[in-house]
Coordinates of C-alpha atoms in Angstrom, one line a residue:
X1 CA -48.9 38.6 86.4
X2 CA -48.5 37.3 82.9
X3 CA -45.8 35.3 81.9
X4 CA -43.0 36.1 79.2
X5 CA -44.5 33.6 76.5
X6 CA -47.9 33.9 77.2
X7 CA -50.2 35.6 74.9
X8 CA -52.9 38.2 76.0
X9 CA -55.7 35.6 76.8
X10 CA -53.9 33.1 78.1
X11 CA -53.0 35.4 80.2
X12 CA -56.2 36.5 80.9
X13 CA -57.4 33.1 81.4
X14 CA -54.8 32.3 84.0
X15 CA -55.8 35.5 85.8
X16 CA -59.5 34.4 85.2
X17 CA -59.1 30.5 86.6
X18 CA -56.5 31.8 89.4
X19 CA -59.6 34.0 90.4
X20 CA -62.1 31.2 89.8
X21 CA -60.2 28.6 92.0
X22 CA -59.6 31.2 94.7
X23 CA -63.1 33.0 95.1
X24 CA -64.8 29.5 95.1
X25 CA -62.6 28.2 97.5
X26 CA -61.2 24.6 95.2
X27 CA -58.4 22.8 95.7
X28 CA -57.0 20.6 92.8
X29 CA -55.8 17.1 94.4
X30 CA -55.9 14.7 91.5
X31 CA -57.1 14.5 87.8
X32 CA -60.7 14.0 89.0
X33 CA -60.4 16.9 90.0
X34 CA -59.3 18.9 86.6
X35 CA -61.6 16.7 84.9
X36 CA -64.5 18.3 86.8
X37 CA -63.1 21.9 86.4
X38 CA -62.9 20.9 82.3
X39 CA -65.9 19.7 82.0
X40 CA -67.9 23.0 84.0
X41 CA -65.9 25.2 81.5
X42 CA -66.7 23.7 78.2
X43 CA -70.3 23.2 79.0
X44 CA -70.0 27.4 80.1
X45 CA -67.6 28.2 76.7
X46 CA -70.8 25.5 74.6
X47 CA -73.7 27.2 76.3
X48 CA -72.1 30.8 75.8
X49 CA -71.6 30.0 71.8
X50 CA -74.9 28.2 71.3
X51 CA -76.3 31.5 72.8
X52 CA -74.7 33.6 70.6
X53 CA -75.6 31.2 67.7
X54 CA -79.5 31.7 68.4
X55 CA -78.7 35.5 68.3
X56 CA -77.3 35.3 64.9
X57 CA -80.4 33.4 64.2
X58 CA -82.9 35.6 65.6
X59 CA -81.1 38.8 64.6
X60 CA -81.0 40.4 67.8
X61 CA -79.7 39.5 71.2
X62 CA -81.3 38.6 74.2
X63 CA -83.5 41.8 75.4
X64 CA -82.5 43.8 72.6
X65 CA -86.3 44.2 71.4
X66 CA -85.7 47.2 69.6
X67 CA -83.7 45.8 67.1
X68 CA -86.5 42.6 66.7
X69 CA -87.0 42.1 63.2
X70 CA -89.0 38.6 63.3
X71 CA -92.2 36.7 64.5
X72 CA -89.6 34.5 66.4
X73 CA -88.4 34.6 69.6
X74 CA -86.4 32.5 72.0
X75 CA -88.2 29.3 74.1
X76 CA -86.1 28.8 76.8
X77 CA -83.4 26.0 76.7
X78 CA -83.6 21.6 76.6
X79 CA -80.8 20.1 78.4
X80 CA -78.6 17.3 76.5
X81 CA -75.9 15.1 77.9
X82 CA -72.8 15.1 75.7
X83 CA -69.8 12.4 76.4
X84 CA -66.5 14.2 76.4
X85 CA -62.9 12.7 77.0
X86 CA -63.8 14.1 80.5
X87 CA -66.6 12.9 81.3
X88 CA -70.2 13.1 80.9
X89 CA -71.2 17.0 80.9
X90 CA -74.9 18.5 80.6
X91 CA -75.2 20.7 78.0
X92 CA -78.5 23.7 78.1
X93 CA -79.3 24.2 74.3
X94 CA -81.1 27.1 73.5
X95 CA -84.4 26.2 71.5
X96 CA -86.7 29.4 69.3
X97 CA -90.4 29.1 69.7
X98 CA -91.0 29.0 65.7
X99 CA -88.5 25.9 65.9
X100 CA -86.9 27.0 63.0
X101 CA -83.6 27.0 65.1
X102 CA -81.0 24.1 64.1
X103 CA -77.9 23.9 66.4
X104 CA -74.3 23.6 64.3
X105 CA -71.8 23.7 67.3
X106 CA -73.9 20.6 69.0
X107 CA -76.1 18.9 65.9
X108 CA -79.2 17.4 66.4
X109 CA -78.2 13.6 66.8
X110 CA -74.8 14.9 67.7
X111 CA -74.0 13.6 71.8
X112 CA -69.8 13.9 71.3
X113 CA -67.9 16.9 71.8
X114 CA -65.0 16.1 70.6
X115 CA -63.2 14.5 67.8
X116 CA -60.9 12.3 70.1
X117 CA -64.2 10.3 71.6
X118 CA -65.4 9.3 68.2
X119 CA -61.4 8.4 67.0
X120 CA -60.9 6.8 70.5
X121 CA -64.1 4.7 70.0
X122 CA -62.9 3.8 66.2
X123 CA -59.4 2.6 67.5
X124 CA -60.8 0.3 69.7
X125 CA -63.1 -1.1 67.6
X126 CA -60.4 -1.3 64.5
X127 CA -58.5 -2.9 67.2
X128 CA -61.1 -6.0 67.5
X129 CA -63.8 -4.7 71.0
X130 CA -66.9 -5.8 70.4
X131 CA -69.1 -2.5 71.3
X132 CA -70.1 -4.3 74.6
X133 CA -66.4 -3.9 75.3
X134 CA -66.3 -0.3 74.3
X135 CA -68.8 0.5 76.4
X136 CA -67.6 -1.0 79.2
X137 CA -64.1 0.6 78.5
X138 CA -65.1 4.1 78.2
X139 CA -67.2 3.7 81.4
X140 CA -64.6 2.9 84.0
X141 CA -61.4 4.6 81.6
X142 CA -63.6 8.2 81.5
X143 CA -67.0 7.8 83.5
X144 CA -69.7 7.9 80.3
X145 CA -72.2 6.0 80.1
X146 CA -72.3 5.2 76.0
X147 CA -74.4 2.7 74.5
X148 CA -73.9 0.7 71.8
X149 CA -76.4 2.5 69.3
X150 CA -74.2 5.6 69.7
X151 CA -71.3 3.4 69.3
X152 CA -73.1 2.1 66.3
X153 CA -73.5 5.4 65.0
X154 CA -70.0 6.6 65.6
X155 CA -68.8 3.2 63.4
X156 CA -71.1 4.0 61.0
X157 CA -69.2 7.3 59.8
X158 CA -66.4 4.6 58.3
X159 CA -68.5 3.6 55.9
X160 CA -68.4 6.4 53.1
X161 CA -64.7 5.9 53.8
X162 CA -64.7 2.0 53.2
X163 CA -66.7 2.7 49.9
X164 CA -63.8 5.6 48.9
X165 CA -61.1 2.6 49.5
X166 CA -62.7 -0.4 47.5
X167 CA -63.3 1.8 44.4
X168 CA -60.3 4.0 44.5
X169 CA -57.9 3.7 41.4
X170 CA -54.7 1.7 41.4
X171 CA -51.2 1.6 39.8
X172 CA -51.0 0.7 36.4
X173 CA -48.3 -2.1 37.0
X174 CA -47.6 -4.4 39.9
X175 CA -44.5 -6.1 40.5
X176 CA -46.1 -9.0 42.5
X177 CA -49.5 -9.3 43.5
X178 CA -50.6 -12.0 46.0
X179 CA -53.5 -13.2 46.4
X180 CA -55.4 -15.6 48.8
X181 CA -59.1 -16.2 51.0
X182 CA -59.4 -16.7 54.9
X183 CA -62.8 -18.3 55.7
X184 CA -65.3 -16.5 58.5
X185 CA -68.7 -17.5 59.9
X186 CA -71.7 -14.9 58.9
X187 CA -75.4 -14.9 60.3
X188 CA -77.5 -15.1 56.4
X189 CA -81.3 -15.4 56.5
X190 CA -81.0 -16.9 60.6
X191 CA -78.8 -19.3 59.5
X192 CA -74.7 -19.3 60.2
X193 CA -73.4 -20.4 57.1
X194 CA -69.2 -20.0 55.9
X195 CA -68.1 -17.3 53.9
X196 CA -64.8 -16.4 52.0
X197 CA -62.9 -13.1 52.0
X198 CA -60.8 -13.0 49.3
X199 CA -57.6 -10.5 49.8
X200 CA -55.7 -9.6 46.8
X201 CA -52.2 -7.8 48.3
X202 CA -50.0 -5.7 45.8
X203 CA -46.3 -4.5 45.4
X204 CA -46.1 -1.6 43.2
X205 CA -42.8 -1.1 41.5
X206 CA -41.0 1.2 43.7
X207 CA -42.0 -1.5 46.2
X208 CA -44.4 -0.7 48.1
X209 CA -47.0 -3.0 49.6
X210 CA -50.6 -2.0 49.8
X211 CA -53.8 -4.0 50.3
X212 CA -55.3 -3.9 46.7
X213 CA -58.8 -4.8 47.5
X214 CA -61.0 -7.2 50.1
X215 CA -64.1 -9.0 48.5
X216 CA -66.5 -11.6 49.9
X217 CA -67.8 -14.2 48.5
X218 CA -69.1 -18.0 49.3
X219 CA -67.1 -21.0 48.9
X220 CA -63.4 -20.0 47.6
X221 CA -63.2 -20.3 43.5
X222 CA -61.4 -19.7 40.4
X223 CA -64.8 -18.2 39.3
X224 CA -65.1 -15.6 42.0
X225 CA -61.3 -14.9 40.8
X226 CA -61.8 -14.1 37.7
X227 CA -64.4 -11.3 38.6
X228 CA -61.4 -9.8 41.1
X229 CA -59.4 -9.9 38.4
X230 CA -61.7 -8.6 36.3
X231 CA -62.3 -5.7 39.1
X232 CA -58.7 -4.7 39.4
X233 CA -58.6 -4.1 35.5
X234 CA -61.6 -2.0 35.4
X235 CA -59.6 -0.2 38.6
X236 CA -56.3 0.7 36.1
X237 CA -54.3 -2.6 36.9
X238 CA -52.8 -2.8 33.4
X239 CA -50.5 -5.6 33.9
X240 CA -49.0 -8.0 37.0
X241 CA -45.5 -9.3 36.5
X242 CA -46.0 -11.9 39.2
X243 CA -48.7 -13.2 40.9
X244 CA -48.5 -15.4 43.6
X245 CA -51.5 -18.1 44.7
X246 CA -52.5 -21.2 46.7
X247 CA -53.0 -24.5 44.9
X248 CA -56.8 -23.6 44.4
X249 CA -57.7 -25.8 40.8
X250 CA -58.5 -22.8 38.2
X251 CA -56.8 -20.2 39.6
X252 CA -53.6 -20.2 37.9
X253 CA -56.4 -20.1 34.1
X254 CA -58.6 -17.1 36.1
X255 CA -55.5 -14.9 36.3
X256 CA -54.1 -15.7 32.7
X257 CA -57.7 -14.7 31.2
X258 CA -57.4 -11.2 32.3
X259 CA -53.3 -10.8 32.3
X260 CA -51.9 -13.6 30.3
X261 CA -48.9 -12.2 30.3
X262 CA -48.2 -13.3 33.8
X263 CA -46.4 -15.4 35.7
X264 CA -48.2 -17.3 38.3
X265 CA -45.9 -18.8 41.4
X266 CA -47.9 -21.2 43.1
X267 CA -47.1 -21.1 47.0
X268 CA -44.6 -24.1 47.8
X269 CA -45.6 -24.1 51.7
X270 CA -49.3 -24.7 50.5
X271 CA -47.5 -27.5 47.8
X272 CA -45.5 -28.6 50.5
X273 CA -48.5 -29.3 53.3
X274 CA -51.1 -31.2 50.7
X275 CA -48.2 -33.2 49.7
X276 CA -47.7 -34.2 52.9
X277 CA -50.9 -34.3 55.1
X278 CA -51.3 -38.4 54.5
X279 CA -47.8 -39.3 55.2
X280 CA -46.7 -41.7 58.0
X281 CA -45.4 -40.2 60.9
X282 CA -42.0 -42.2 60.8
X283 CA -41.7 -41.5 57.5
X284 CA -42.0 -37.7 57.3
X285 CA -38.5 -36.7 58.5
X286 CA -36.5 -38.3 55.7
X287 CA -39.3 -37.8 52.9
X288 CA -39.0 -33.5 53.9
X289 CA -35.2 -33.9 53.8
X290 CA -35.9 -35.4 50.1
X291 CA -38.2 -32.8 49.3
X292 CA -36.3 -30.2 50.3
X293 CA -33.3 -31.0 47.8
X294 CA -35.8 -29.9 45.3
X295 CA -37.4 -27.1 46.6
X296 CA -34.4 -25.5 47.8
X297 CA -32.2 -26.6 44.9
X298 CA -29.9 -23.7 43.3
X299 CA -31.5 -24.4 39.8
X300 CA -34.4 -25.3 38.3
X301 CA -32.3 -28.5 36.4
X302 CA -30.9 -29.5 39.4
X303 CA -34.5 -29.2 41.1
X304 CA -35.8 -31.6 38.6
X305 CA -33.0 -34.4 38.5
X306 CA -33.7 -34.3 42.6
X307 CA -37.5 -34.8 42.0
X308 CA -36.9 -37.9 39.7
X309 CA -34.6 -39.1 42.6
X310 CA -37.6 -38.4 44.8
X311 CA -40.2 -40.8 42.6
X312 CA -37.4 -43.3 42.5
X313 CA -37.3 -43.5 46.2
X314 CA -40.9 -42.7 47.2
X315 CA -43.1 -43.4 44.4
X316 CA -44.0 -46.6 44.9
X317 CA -45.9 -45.7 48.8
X318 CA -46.8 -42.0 48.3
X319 CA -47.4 -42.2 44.0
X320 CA -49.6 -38.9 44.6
X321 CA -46.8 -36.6 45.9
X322 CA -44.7 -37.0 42.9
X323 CA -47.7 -36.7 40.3
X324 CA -49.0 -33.6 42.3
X325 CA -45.3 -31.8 41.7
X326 CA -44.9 -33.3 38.4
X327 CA -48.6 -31.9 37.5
X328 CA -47.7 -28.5 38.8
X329 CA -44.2 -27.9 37.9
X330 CA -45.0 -25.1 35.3
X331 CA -46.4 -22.5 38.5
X332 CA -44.5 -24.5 41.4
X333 CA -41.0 -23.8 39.4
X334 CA -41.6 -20.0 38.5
X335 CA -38.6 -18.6 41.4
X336 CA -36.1 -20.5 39.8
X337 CA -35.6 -17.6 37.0
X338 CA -35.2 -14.8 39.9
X339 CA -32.0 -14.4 41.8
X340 CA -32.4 -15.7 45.7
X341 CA -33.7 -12.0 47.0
X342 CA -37.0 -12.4 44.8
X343 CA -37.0 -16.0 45.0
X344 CA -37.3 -15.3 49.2
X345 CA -40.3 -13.2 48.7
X346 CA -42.4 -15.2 46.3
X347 CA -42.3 -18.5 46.4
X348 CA -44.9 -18.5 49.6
X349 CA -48.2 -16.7 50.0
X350 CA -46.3 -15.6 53.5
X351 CA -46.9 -12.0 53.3
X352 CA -50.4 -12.2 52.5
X353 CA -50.8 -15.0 55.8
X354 CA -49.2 -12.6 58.1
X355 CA -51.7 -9.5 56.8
X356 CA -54.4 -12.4 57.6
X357 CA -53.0 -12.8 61.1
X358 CA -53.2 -9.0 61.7
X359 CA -57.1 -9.6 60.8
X360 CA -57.5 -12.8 62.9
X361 CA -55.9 -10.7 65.8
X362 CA -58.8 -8.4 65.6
X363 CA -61.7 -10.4 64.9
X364 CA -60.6 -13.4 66.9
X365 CA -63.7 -11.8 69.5
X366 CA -66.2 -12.8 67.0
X367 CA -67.0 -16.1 66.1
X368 CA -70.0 -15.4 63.9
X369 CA -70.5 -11.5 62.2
X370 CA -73.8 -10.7 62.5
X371 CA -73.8 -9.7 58.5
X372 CA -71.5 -9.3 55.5
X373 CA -71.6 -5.1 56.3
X374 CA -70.6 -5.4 59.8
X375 CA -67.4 -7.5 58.8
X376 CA -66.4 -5.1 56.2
X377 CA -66.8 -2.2 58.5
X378 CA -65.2 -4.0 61.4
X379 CA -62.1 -5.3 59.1
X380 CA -61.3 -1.8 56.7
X381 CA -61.9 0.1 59.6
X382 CA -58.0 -0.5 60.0
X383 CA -57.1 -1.1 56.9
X384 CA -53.3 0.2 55.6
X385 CA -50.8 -2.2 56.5

């Protein structure tokens, strides 16, 4: 009996599986249990459309000879395991004896049903499993036996994607843009050398943040910079109203060559941490509380009458501290024209370091990439913040 919101074949395939279950005497105990049920009828509802593929094919259906316009004729069937989210199924493929017959329900190189295996693999390996892992996962999680070339394949689909994303236009103006390298080991020519990926991170004017672009090169440089810079103008990047960096030498010229309109805010945590690397241990508490008068001081005049009270007091045993603010003061003092809400957000790289955490988090399984491809495919595969 059909019930009141069913529609006509769902009835009929309750009346069908109630028959099914009955005349073949199965009892349903646990999820196993569906899962083996599942898996019987897709390979039936598969086989049955694959069939009726070759007829369309062929031009006339199995028998018909009558209506047999064509040389061609059916060659029995190859059997083909296919991983689906329940379980490993096979699959009988119908083959024509001219061999003229291509498959579109079940491809060639195709051995997933469904779309949720390849997105469950991708997730996973966005999510920082080495394909050893996946393999391993999707063994004792849903009883396939994948390898890692298939998972290789799967991955590889990305890559159109990740070529889309690099090159895809951006917004004519940024409000702040910030921009900074995290360092990773690569395998080059059998050797494991260093390499940089440098991460430019953009807020657009209604402020939205968006990962602008990811580019590797060797050792981090102003140089290698410059050509991002260059990179994001050539993408529609008109103009950057702030932009805000580490205390790399050059960088501050690199940006002002392409958008010299700019401000540049140099990161005060990264100031803050070379300034202080060499200095004693019992000395370090009161020389912070010092620094911090002019860091954290309401005005830039005020911040510089505290510095001068800084090189009074500490000049003469750390002279390079000083020097190093005084040196700098043009990109280190930039926040002092905003009011404290945009002074909060840019005067550290902090919101770029926590979008490099989300990436450590994910590739802290790998300590050396096998090549500069695989790390771009491993890191964009999860890519929107």
């Amino acid at each position: 009996m059909a019930r009141r919101k069913d529609s006509p074949q769902k009835a009929a395939m309750r009346e069908m599986m109630r028959d099914y279950l009955k005349n073949n005497d199965i009892n349903i105990k646990d999820g196993t249990d569906v899962n083996s049920i599942m898996r019987d009828m897709m390979s039936v509802l598969l086989e049955g459309a694959l069939d009726e593929e070759l007829d369309e094919e062929l031009g006339y259906s199995k028998y018909d000879y009558r209506n047999k316009e064509t040389d061609n004729s059916r060659n029995g069937h190859s059997n083909k395991t296919m991983h689906t989210s329940y379980g490993d199924m096979d699959v009988a493929i119908p083959r024509d004896r001219n061999g003229d017959y291509e498959p579109q329900l079940i491809r060639k190189y195709q051995n997933t049903v469904t779309q949720d295996m390849e997105e469950k693999i991708l997730s996973m390996y966005a999510k920082g499993m080495t394909t050893g892992d996946i393999e391993s996962h999707m063994r004792e999680l849903y009883d396939i036996d994948i390898s890692d070339s298939t998972i290789s394949r799967i991955t590889d689909k990305i890559l159109p994607i990740v070529k889309e994303w690099q090159e895809r236009p951006l917004e004519e103006v940024y409000a702040v843009v910030f921009m900074d390298a995290i360092h990773y080991h690569v395998r080059s020519e059998g050797r494991i050398v260093k390499r940089a990926v440098y991460i430019a991170l953009g807020i657009d004017m209604n402020g939205k943040k968006d990962v602008l672009g990811m580019y590797v090169g060797e050792n981090e440089s102003a140089k290698f910079w410059l050509s991002i810079m260059n990179g994001l103008k050539n993408r529609g990047v008109e103009d950057i109203l702030i932009a805000c960096v580490d205390g790399l030498n050059g960088f501050p010229q690199a940006i002002e060559a392409v958008y010299p309109k700019t401000e540049i805010q140099q990161c005060i945590i990264h100031q803050i941490r070379n300034s202080t690397k060499f200095v004693s241990y019992k000395d370090i508490k009161k020389l912070m509380a010092d620094l911090k008068l002019v860091y954290a001081a309401p005005t830039e005049e005020t911040a510089l009458n505290e510095l001068e009270l800084f090189k009074d007091k500490w000049e003469s045993k750390y002279p390079k501290i000083y020097k190093s603010w005084h040196d700098n003061w043009t990109t280190l003092s930039t926040y002092f024209k905003y009011p404290e809400a945009v002074r909060r957000l840019i005067y550290t790289t902090n919101a770029i370091e926590g979008f490099n955490r989300q990436l450590r988090k994910v590739t802290k399984s790998k300590t050396v990439f096998p090549s500069l491809e695989i790390y771009f495919e491993e890191r964009l595969t999860g890519r929107n913040l």
